[in-house]
Short mmCIF file of C-alpha atoms and ligand atoms in Angstrom, two decimals:
data_model
loop_
_atom_site.label_atom_id
_atom_site.label_comp_id
_atom_site.label_asym_id
_atom_site.label_seq_id
_atom_site.Cartn_x
_atom_site.Cartn_y
_atom_site.Cartn_z
CA MET A 12 -0.27 -0.13 -0.12
CA ILE A 13 0.99 3.58 -0.87
CA ALA A 14 1.01 5.76 2.25
CA ALA A 15 -0.70 9.13 1.96
CA ASP A 16 -1.80 12.04 4.30
CA PHE A 17 -3.94 13.82 1.30
CA ALA A 18 -6.26 12.48 -0.79
CA LEU A 19 -8.50 14.14 -3.68
CA ARG A 20 -11.53 11.64 -3.92
CA ASN A 21 -14.30 11.52 -6.88
CA ALA A 22 -13.10 13.89 -9.47
CA GLY A 23 -15.57 13.67 -12.18
CA THR A 24 -12.82 14.46 -14.74
CA LEU A 25 -9.19 14.95 -13.69
CA TYR A 26 -6.98 16.66 -16.09
CA THR A 27 -3.44 15.71 -15.43
CA LEU A 28 -1.52 17.65 -18.42
CA ALA A 29 0.72 14.52 -17.58
CA GLY A 30 3.46 13.42 -20.12
CA PRO A 31 6.79 15.15 -21.65
CA VAL A 32 7.34 18.63 -21.64
CA PRO A 33 7.04 21.06 -22.69
CA ARG A 34 4.36 20.82 -25.04
CA SER A 35 4.39 22.69 -28.87
CA GLY A 36 2.17 22.33 -31.48
CA ARG A 37 -0.83 19.99 -31.00
CA ALA A 38 0.12 18.10 -28.03
CA MET A 39 -0.50 21.46 -26.48
CA ALA A 40 -4.20 20.37 -26.62
CA ASP A 41 -4.08 16.82 -24.92
CA LEU A 42 -4.71 17.37 -21.44
CA GLY A 43 -4.94 13.99 -20.48
CA SER A 44 -8.05 13.39 -19.27
CA HIS A 45 -9.20 10.43 -16.71
CA GLU A 46 -13.01 9.72 -16.02
CA HIS A 47 -14.05 9.33 -12.17
CA ALA A 48 -10.26 9.89 -10.69
CA ALA A 49 -8.22 10.31 -7.36
CA VAL A 50 -4.94 11.86 -6.35
CA ALA A 51 -2.90 11.12 -2.94
CA ALA A 52 -0.38 12.90 -1.58
CA HIS A 53 2.47 12.71 1.22
CA ASN A 54 4.13 15.33 2.66
CA GLY A 55 2.85 17.51 -0.21
CA ARG A 56 3.97 15.37 -3.00
CA ILE A 57 1.81 13.40 -5.31
CA VAL A 58 2.24 9.68 -4.66
CA TRP A 59 -0.64 8.26 -6.93
CA VAL A 60 -2.90 9.10 -9.24
CA GLY A 61 -5.75 6.79 -10.59
CA ALA A 62 -9.26 5.61 -10.82
CA ASP A 63 -11.42 6.19 -7.62
CA GLY A 64 -12.62 2.77 -7.68
CA ALA A 65 -8.92 1.82 -7.04
CA PHE A 66 -7.82 4.38 -4.59
CA ASP A 67 -8.81 1.85 -1.47
CA LEU A 68 -7.15 -1.01 -2.27
CA VAL A 69 -3.69 1.20 -3.46
CA VAL A 70 -3.82 3.98 -0.93
CA LYS A 71 -3.69 3.96 2.80
CA LEU A 72 -4.25 6.79 4.42
CA ASP A 73 -2.39 8.28 7.49
CA PRO A 74 -4.65 9.00 10.12
CA GLY A 75 -5.91 12.91 10.44
CA SER A 76 -5.38 12.86 6.72
CA THR A 77 -6.84 15.75 4.34
CA VAL A 78 -9.54 14.33 2.30
CA VAL A 79 -11.23 16.50 -0.62
CA ASP A 80 -14.41 15.29 -2.30
CA ALA A 81 -14.73 16.93 -5.42
CA GLY A 82 -18.18 15.72 -5.79
CA GLY A 83 -17.83 14.70 -9.29
CA ALA A 84 -16.79 18.01 -10.41
CA ALA A 85 -13.65 19.06 -12.92
CA VAL A 86 -10.04 19.18 -11.01
CA LEU A 87 -6.84 20.24 -12.78
CA PRO A 88 -3.31 21.33 -11.68
CA GLY A 89 -3.09 24.42 -10.11
CA PHE A 90 -2.38 27.84 -12.61
CA VAL A 91 1.15 28.70 -13.11
CA ASP A 92 1.69 32.76 -13.63
CA ALA A 93 4.61 33.58 -15.72
CA HIS A 94 4.83 36.84 -15.51
CA THR A 95 3.99 39.51 -12.90
CA HIS A 96 5.14 42.50 -11.29
CA ALA A 97 3.24 41.81 -8.04
CA VAL A 98 5.68 43.92 -5.73
CA PHE A 99 4.75 47.56 -5.73
CA ALA A 100 3.14 50.49 -3.96
CA GLY A 101 0.99 53.04 -5.15
CA GLN A 102 -2.02 52.97 -7.35
CA ARG A 103 -2.24 54.85 -11.00
CA ASP A 104 -6.25 55.54 -11.26
CA ASP A 105 -5.58 58.80 -12.79
CA GLU A 106 -3.47 56.90 -15.67
CA ILE A 107 -6.34 54.10 -15.98
CA ARG A 108 -9.07 56.82 -16.57
CA ARG A 109 -6.60 58.73 -19.33
CA ARG A 110 -6.27 55.25 -20.87
CA LEU A 111 -9.98 54.82 -20.99
CA ALA A 112 -10.35 58.46 -22.56
CA GLY A 113 -7.71 57.51 -25.43
CA ALA A 114 -4.19 58.02 -24.08
CA THR A 115 -1.59 55.78 -25.63
CA TYR A 116 0.84 54.06 -22.91
CA ALA A 117 3.82 55.98 -24.76
CA GLU A 118 1.56 59.21 -23.98
CA ILE A 119 1.08 58.64 -20.64
CA ALA A 120 4.98 57.81 -19.86
CA ALA A 121 5.75 60.88 -21.53
CA GLU A 122 3.79 62.78 -19.05
CA GLY A 123 5.53 61.02 -16.07
CA GLY A 124 3.16 58.26 -15.66
CA GLY A 125 3.56 54.61 -16.01
CA ILE A 126 6.44 52.95 -14.33
CA VAL A 127 7.86 55.95 -13.21
CA SER A 128 4.95 57.04 -11.22
CA THR A 129 4.85 53.65 -9.37
CA VAL A 130 8.98 53.85 -8.86
CA THR A 131 8.17 57.05 -6.64
CA ALA A 132 5.50 55.24 -4.50
CA THR A 133 7.58 51.63 -4.37
CA ARG A 134 11.00 53.90 -3.54
CA GLY A 135 8.94 55.65 -0.51
CA ALA A 136 7.40 52.47 0.54
CA THR A 137 8.76 50.40 3.73
CA ALA A 138 9.90 46.67 2.90
CA ALA A 139 6.86 45.71 5.77
CA GLU A 140 4.39 47.82 3.26
CA LEU A 141 5.98 45.95 -0.16
CA GLU A 142 5.29 42.23 1.93
CA THR A 143 1.83 43.26 2.85
CA GLY A 144 0.62 44.33 -0.61
CA LEU A 145 2.16 41.43 -2.15
CA LEU A 146 0.28 39.21 0.42
CA ALA A 147 -2.83 40.76 -0.72
CA ARG A 148 -2.32 40.30 -4.23
CA PHE A 149 -1.23 36.87 -3.37
CA ASP A 150 -4.18 35.92 -1.96
CA GLU A 151 -6.23 37.33 -4.88
CA MET A 152 -4.07 35.30 -7.17
CA LEU A 153 -4.63 31.95 -5.25
CA LEU A 154 -8.49 32.51 -5.13
CA CYS A 155 -8.19 32.61 -8.78
CA GLY A 156 -6.54 29.04 -8.94
CA THR A 157 -2.52 30.12 -9.12
CA THR A 158 -0.49 28.25 -6.60
CA THR A 159 3.07 29.30 -8.73
CA ALA A 160 3.86 32.85 -9.97
CA GLU A 161 6.79 34.61 -11.00
CA VAL A 162 7.23 37.95 -9.50
CA LYS A 163 9.65 40.69 -11.01
CA SER A 164 11.17 43.46 -9.33
CA GLY A 165 11.64 46.66 -11.08
CA TYR A 166 10.12 49.52 -9.72
CA GLY A 167 13.12 50.65 -7.57
CA LEU A 168 15.78 51.36 -10.07
CA GLU A 169 18.21 52.12 -7.50
CA THR A 170 20.13 49.31 -5.94
CA ALA A 171 18.67 49.29 -1.98
CA ALA A 172 14.96 49.75 -3.30
CA GLU A 173 15.38 46.71 -6.03
CA LEU A 174 16.97 44.66 -3.28
CA ARG A 175 14.14 45.55 -0.94
CA GLN A 176 11.93 44.35 -3.44
CA LEU A 177 13.72 41.33 -3.83
CA GLU A 178 13.52 40.78 0.18
CA ALA A 179 9.86 41.63 -0.31
CA ILE A 180 9.31 38.72 -2.53
CA ALA A 181 11.17 36.25 -0.32
CA ARG A 182 9.70 36.81 2.58
CA ALA A 183 6.15 36.79 1.08
CA ASP A 184 7.40 33.32 -0.31
CA ALA A 185 7.65 32.12 3.00
CA LYS A 186 4.56 33.41 4.50
CA HIS A 187 2.20 32.53 1.52
CA PRO A 188 1.19 29.30 0.10
CA ILE A 189 1.65 30.39 -3.48
CA GLY A 190 5.62 29.35 -4.66
CA THR A 191 7.73 31.80 -5.90
CA ILE A 192 9.88 32.43 -8.52
CA ALA A 193 11.94 36.20 -8.32
CA THR A 194 13.01 37.86 -11.57
CA PHE A 195 15.63 40.88 -10.82
CA MET A 196 14.05 43.54 -13.45
CA GLY A 197 16.34 46.42 -12.49
CA ALA A 198 16.35 46.60 -16.26
CA HIS A 199 12.78 47.89 -16.41
CA GLU A 200 13.06 51.56 -17.04
CA VAL A 201 15.88 54.07 -16.94
CA PRO A 202 15.21 56.12 -13.62
CA VAL A 203 14.45 59.43 -14.55
CA GLU A 204 17.33 61.24 -12.19
CA LEU A 205 19.51 59.28 -14.91
CA ARG A 206 17.59 60.23 -18.04
CA GLY A 207 20.73 62.03 -19.13
CA ASP A 208 23.15 59.60 -18.16
CA ARG A 209 22.02 56.12 -19.34
CA GLU A 210 25.86 54.77 -19.12
CA ARG A 211 25.88 55.46 -15.52
CA TYR A 212 22.67 53.72 -14.60
CA LEU A 213 23.62 50.56 -17.15
CA SER A 214 26.77 50.77 -15.15
CA MET A 215 25.06 50.35 -11.85
CA LEU A 216 23.01 47.45 -13.31
CA VAL A 217 25.97 45.38 -14.17
CA ASP A 218 28.59 46.04 -11.82
CA GLU A 219 26.39 46.77 -8.81
CA MET A 220 22.84 45.35 -8.77
CA LEU A 221 23.43 42.22 -10.48
CA PRO A 222 26.22 41.02 -8.49
CA GLU A 223 24.58 41.76 -5.17
CA VAL A 224 21.39 39.92 -6.34
CA ALA A 225 23.44 36.98 -7.68
CA ARG A 226 25.37 37.17 -4.20
CA ARG A 227 22.67 36.79 -1.89
CA GLY A 228 20.71 34.68 -4.18
CA LEU A 229 17.62 36.87 -4.41
CA ALA A 230 16.36 35.76 -7.53
CA SER A 231 16.78 32.91 -10.20
CA PHE A 232 16.21 35.10 -13.40
CA ALA A 233 17.02 38.57 -15.01
CA ASP A 234 14.60 40.25 -17.04
CA VAL A 235 15.02 43.50 -19.34
CA PHE A 236 12.32 45.55 -20.76
CA CYS A 237 13.70 45.54 -24.33
CA GLU A 238 11.43 48.26 -26.15
CA ARG A 239 12.13 51.45 -27.99
CA GLY A 240 12.56 54.05 -25.92
CA VAL A 241 13.57 51.70 -22.83
CA PHE A 242 16.57 49.32 -23.57
CA SER A 243 17.75 49.03 -26.90
CA VAL A 244 18.72 45.23 -28.17
CA GLU A 245 22.41 46.16 -27.49
CA GLU A 246 21.90 47.54 -24.11
CA SER A 247 19.70 44.84 -23.40
CA ARG A 248 22.28 42.12 -24.41
CA ARG A 249 24.87 43.77 -22.06
CA VAL A 250 22.42 43.40 -19.07
CA LEU A 251 21.51 39.72 -20.18
CA THR A 252 25.16 38.61 -20.73
CA VAL A 253 26.27 39.91 -17.26
CA ALA A 254 23.58 38.47 -15.58
CA ARG A 255 23.83 34.98 -17.28
CA ASP A 256 27.89 34.96 -16.53
CA LEU A 257 26.49 35.34 -12.90
CA GLY A 258 24.46 32.42 -13.16
CA LEU A 259 21.07 33.87 -12.90
CA LYS A 260 18.38 32.66 -15.66
CA LEU A 261 16.94 34.85 -18.50
CA ARG A 262 13.95 36.33 -19.59
CA VAL A 263 13.10 39.39 -21.70
CA HIS A 264 10.16 41.66 -22.03
CA ALA A 265 10.32 41.32 -26.19
CA ASP A 266 8.42 43.35 -29.05
CA GLU A 267 5.24 44.27 -26.80
CA LEU A 268 4.85 48.01 -28.36
CA CYS A 269 6.83 47.50 -31.67
CA TRP A 270 9.21 45.29 -33.18
CA THR A 271 12.89 45.56 -31.63
CA GLY A 272 14.50 41.91 -32.32
CA GLY A 273 14.00 41.15 -28.59
CA ALA A 274 12.54 37.42 -29.54
CA GLU A 275 15.73 37.13 -31.64
CA LEU A 276 17.87 38.13 -28.70
CA ALA A 277 16.07 36.22 -26.31
CA ALA A 278 16.86 33.05 -28.45
CA GLU A 279 20.32 33.99 -28.95
CA LEU A 280 21.49 34.16 -25.29
CA GLY A 281 19.43 31.11 -24.31
CA ALA A 282 16.80 32.87 -22.31
CA ARG A 283 14.15 30.55 -20.96
CA SER A 284 11.17 33.12 -22.18
CA ALA A 285 10.45 36.13 -24.22
CA ASP A 286 7.36 37.60 -23.18
CA HIS A 287 4.51 39.78 -24.48
CA LEU A 288 5.59 39.47 -28.60
CA VAL A 289 2.87 41.41 -29.91
CA TYR A 290 4.92 42.48 -32.39
CA VAL A 291 7.26 39.36 -32.76
CA SER A 292 8.35 39.14 -36.23
CA GLU A 293 8.48 35.43 -38.34
CA ALA A 294 12.16 35.28 -37.90
CA GLY A 295 11.87 35.85 -34.35
CA ARG A 296 8.99 33.35 -34.17
CA ARG A 297 11.42 30.56 -35.40
CA ALA A 298 14.61 31.53 -33.35
CA LEU A 299 12.27 31.00 -30.44
CA ALA A 300 11.11 27.57 -31.78
CA ASP A 301 14.49 26.51 -32.66
CA SER A 302 16.26 27.65 -29.34
CA GLY A 303 13.55 26.15 -27.08
CA CYS A 304 12.92 29.32 -25.38
CA ALA A 305 8.78 29.84 -24.13
CA ALA A 306 7.13 32.81 -25.69
CA THR A 307 5.16 33.92 -22.68
CA LEU A 308 1.93 35.82 -23.56
CA LEU A 309 0.06 38.16 -21.76
CA PRO A 310 -3.24 38.95 -23.44
CA SER A 311 -4.63 40.41 -20.64
CA ALA A 312 -2.12 43.37 -20.76
CA CYS A 313 -3.08 43.94 -24.22
CA PHE A 314 -7.01 43.99 -23.45
CA TYR A 315 -6.13 46.39 -20.51
CA LEU A 316 -3.54 48.74 -22.58
CA ARG A 317 -6.28 48.77 -25.21
CA LEU A 318 -3.52 47.83 -27.71
CA PRO A 319 -4.57 47.45 -31.61
CA ARG A 320 -3.07 43.86 -31.86
CA TYR A 321 -2.67 40.67 -29.88
CA ALA A 322 0.49 38.76 -29.82
CA PRO A 323 0.35 35.96 -32.92
CA ALA A 324 -0.31 32.83 -30.70
CA ARG A 325 -1.45 30.43 -33.30
CA GLU A 326 1.21 31.50 -35.72
CA LEU A 327 3.46 30.80 -32.43
CA ILE A 328 2.06 27.54 -31.80
CA ALA A 329 2.20 26.59 -35.67
CA ASP A 330 5.84 27.36 -35.39
CA GLY A 331 6.38 24.61 -32.53
CA VAL A 332 6.83 27.56 -30.08
CA THR A 333 6.28 26.63 -26.15
CA VAL A 334 3.53 28.84 -25.56
CA ALA A 335 2.80 30.27 -21.97
CA LEU A 336 0.51 32.44 -20.04
CA GLY A 337 1.17 35.12 -17.65
CA SER A 338 -1.23 37.73 -15.80
CA ASP A 339 1.58 40.45 -15.85
CA VAL A 340 -0.17 41.85 -12.34
CA ASN A 341 1.25 45.12 -12.14
CA PRO A 342 -0.87 48.57 -11.21
CA GLY A 343 -1.13 50.15 -14.62
CA ALA A 344 -2.07 47.61 -17.15
CA GLY A 345 -2.22 43.83 -15.09
CA LEU A 346 -5.24 44.92 -13.46
CA SER A 347 -6.78 41.19 -12.76
CA PRO A 348 -4.64 38.39 -11.21
CA SER A 349 -6.79 36.36 -12.76
CA MET A 350 -5.41 33.38 -14.68
CA PRO A 351 -8.64 32.19 -16.09
CA PHE A 352 -9.10 35.69 -17.31
CA ALA A 353 -5.89 35.46 -19.19
CA MET A 354 -6.87 32.26 -20.52
CA THR A 355 -10.59 33.72 -21.69
CA VAL A 356 -8.55 36.72 -23.43
CA ALA A 357 -6.26 34.16 -25.10
CA CYS A 358 -8.98 32.08 -26.22
CA PHE A 359 -11.44 35.07 -27.40
CA ALA A 360 -8.86 37.67 -29.03
CA GLN A 361 -5.81 35.43 -29.60
CA GLY A 362 -7.66 32.02 -30.94
CA LEU A 363 -6.15 29.59 -28.62
CA SER A 364 -8.52 26.37 -27.77
CA LEU A 365 -9.40 26.43 -24.35
CA GLU A 366 -7.15 23.34 -23.95
CA GLU A 367 -4.48 25.31 -25.55
CA ALA A 368 -4.89 27.99 -22.71
CA ILE A 369 -4.92 25.27 -20.12
CA CYS A 370 -1.85 24.09 -21.21
CA ALA A 371 -0.21 27.41 -21.66
CA ALA A 372 -1.06 28.19 -18.16
CA THR A 373 -0.14 24.99 -16.24
CA VAL A 374 2.57 23.07 -17.62
CA ASN A 375 4.13 25.29 -20.01
CA ALA A 376 4.25 28.20 -17.82
CA ALA A 377 5.91 25.98 -15.32
CA CYS A 378 8.50 25.15 -18.31
CA SER A 379 9.06 29.03 -18.92
CA LEU A 380 10.08 29.47 -15.40
CA ASP A 381 12.02 26.14 -15.20
CA VAL A 382 9.84 24.38 -12.73
CA ALA A 383 8.03 22.10 -14.66
CA HIS A 384 9.85 18.99 -12.67
CA GLU A 385 8.07 20.44 -9.60
CA VAL A 386 4.42 21.93 -10.78
CA GLY A 387 2.37 22.28 -13.71
CA SER A 388 1.28 18.91 -14.03
CA LEU A 389 -0.08 16.03 -11.41
CA GLU A 390 2.28 13.56 -11.64
CA VAL A 391 3.83 11.11 -9.07
CA GLY A 392 6.48 13.09 -7.41
CA LYS A 393 5.20 16.86 -8.29
CA ARG A 394 3.85 18.90 -5.64
CA ALA A 395 -0.13 18.33 -5.18
CA ASP A 396 -1.43 21.70 -6.50
CA LEU A 397 -4.87 21.63 -7.38
CA VAL A 398 -7.98 23.42 -8.51
CA VAL A 399 -11.12 21.80 -8.29
CA LEU A 400 -13.94 23.46 -10.19
CA ARG A 401 -17.44 23.70 -8.60
CA GLY A 402 -19.34 21.66 -11.57
CA THR A 403 -18.22 19.54 -14.29
CA ARG A 404 -17.79 21.95 -17.07
CA LEU A 405 -14.27 23.06 -18.08
CA LEU A 406 -15.57 25.55 -19.98
CA ASP A 407 -17.03 27.72 -16.79
CA LEU A 408 -13.08 28.43 -16.41
CA LEU A 409 -14.02 31.19 -19.44
CA ARG A 410 -17.26 32.43 -17.73
CA VAL A 411 -15.41 35.43 -16.40
CA GLY A 412 -17.03 36.54 -12.99
CA ILE A 413 -19.01 33.54 -11.81
CA GLY A 414 -16.61 32.03 -9.17
CA ALA A 415 -16.02 29.01 -11.03
CA ILE A 416 -13.47 27.64 -9.00
CA GLY A 417 -14.72 26.19 -5.55
CA THR A 418 -11.60 24.57 -3.88
CA VAL A 419 -7.56 24.93 -4.52
CA VAL A 420 -4.96 23.16 -2.72
CA LYS A 421 -1.30 23.93 -2.25
CA THR A 422 1.56 21.35 -1.61
CA GLY A 423 -1.60 18.67 0.03
CA ARG A 424 -3.09 21.67 1.78
CA VAL A 425 -6.57 23.33 1.52
CA VAL A 426 -6.12 27.04 0.70
CA VAL A 427 -9.31 28.10 -0.79
CA ASP A 428 -12.49 26.01 0.02
CA GLY A 429 -15.98 26.83 -1.23
CA GLY A 430 -14.57 30.23 -3.14
CA ARG A 431 -13.05 31.87 0.24
CA ARG A 432 -9.47 31.75 1.53
CA VAL A 433 -8.79 29.66 4.05
CA GLU A 434 -5.67 29.64 6.47
CA ALA A 435 -5.35 33.30 5.88
CA GLY A 436 -2.02 34.40 7.06
CA ALA A 437 -0.67 31.09 7.94
CA ALA A 438 2.73 30.23 7.23
CA ALA A 439 3.11 27.71 4.37
ZN1 ZN B 529 6.07 42.61 -17.17
#
């Protein structure tokens, strides 16, 4: 018998997403569904997946075990959010209203809005304030089914404030059920006070910030906003090369507002992920496919920024690129913490099937973060991170606002029950 201390019983359909990773092309649509299934876990890791009818013959539950009855509902892996800027202070309500009145991202940024306004508020926040804000956002994400999330710095743009953001991520990670992957993104923007001396800021990034981040082990990834008017391809290459030499893995904000060659750069440098890709070129798509660099798409950002187009998701899938999804939680354009919302926009604005969107929000997002050996699918050895819908119908995930998710399990512990957060504030 297999010993377990957690069981999920009576799943009407269990979507495991088990199998080789990453998934590309047609394989994205195969969710690996099992009718009348069950899952058992021990110490937070899955020890058995099989037919519910076989459970009692195979699994022996420890006294005091947690047993979740799915009641015939659909069950799938916890969502993996591959791109957030969830640690920040302040709000940008005026900017959002101005965007509704027709102002573009570039116009708002030119007038001191956008990232710059969040930098001012974040520099003024204490570490405790940053942590409290992040924990509140993590709760929102958890209620939407996210059990693993990437979080970037990038609103400090000076060494102390960038480190404070990364420290807040580490503390929130230790306290909250959501598993966190930290990314250093000091190259999110050039701070206002150094706009006349870009070289000085680039030197700070490569000589001061990156070595300190690496030395203290505060981030797994480094990221650069490679975009016209932000960091050029050459500047991005310089920062990312130093980061790579220091042992950090790479991600790139690429081709979001216009084509710059960011995707090609990400592929060239062996980045794990190129993100946004609204204006990715055909050559960029091919380079991503050839290098195995994931394309992390952020359709919610296109939606909230009112961009005139979305990333070419169908072409990326046809080219064999590993397509992943993120929420892009941030104070300007990332208003929804919900991966089901990102999936909804991916389906209805970018033409993904529901199955492809689920794959992009689970196992492929885990690949883009290099944690697919731990999360993203329901397989023996991986963490018991589960989303239990309220009903049998998978399509309910795309019905925004109905509260389709009833229960969320993180490493074998119930953290959302009946659509409400439980264990609030408890240490993970
Ligand atoms: Zn971003």
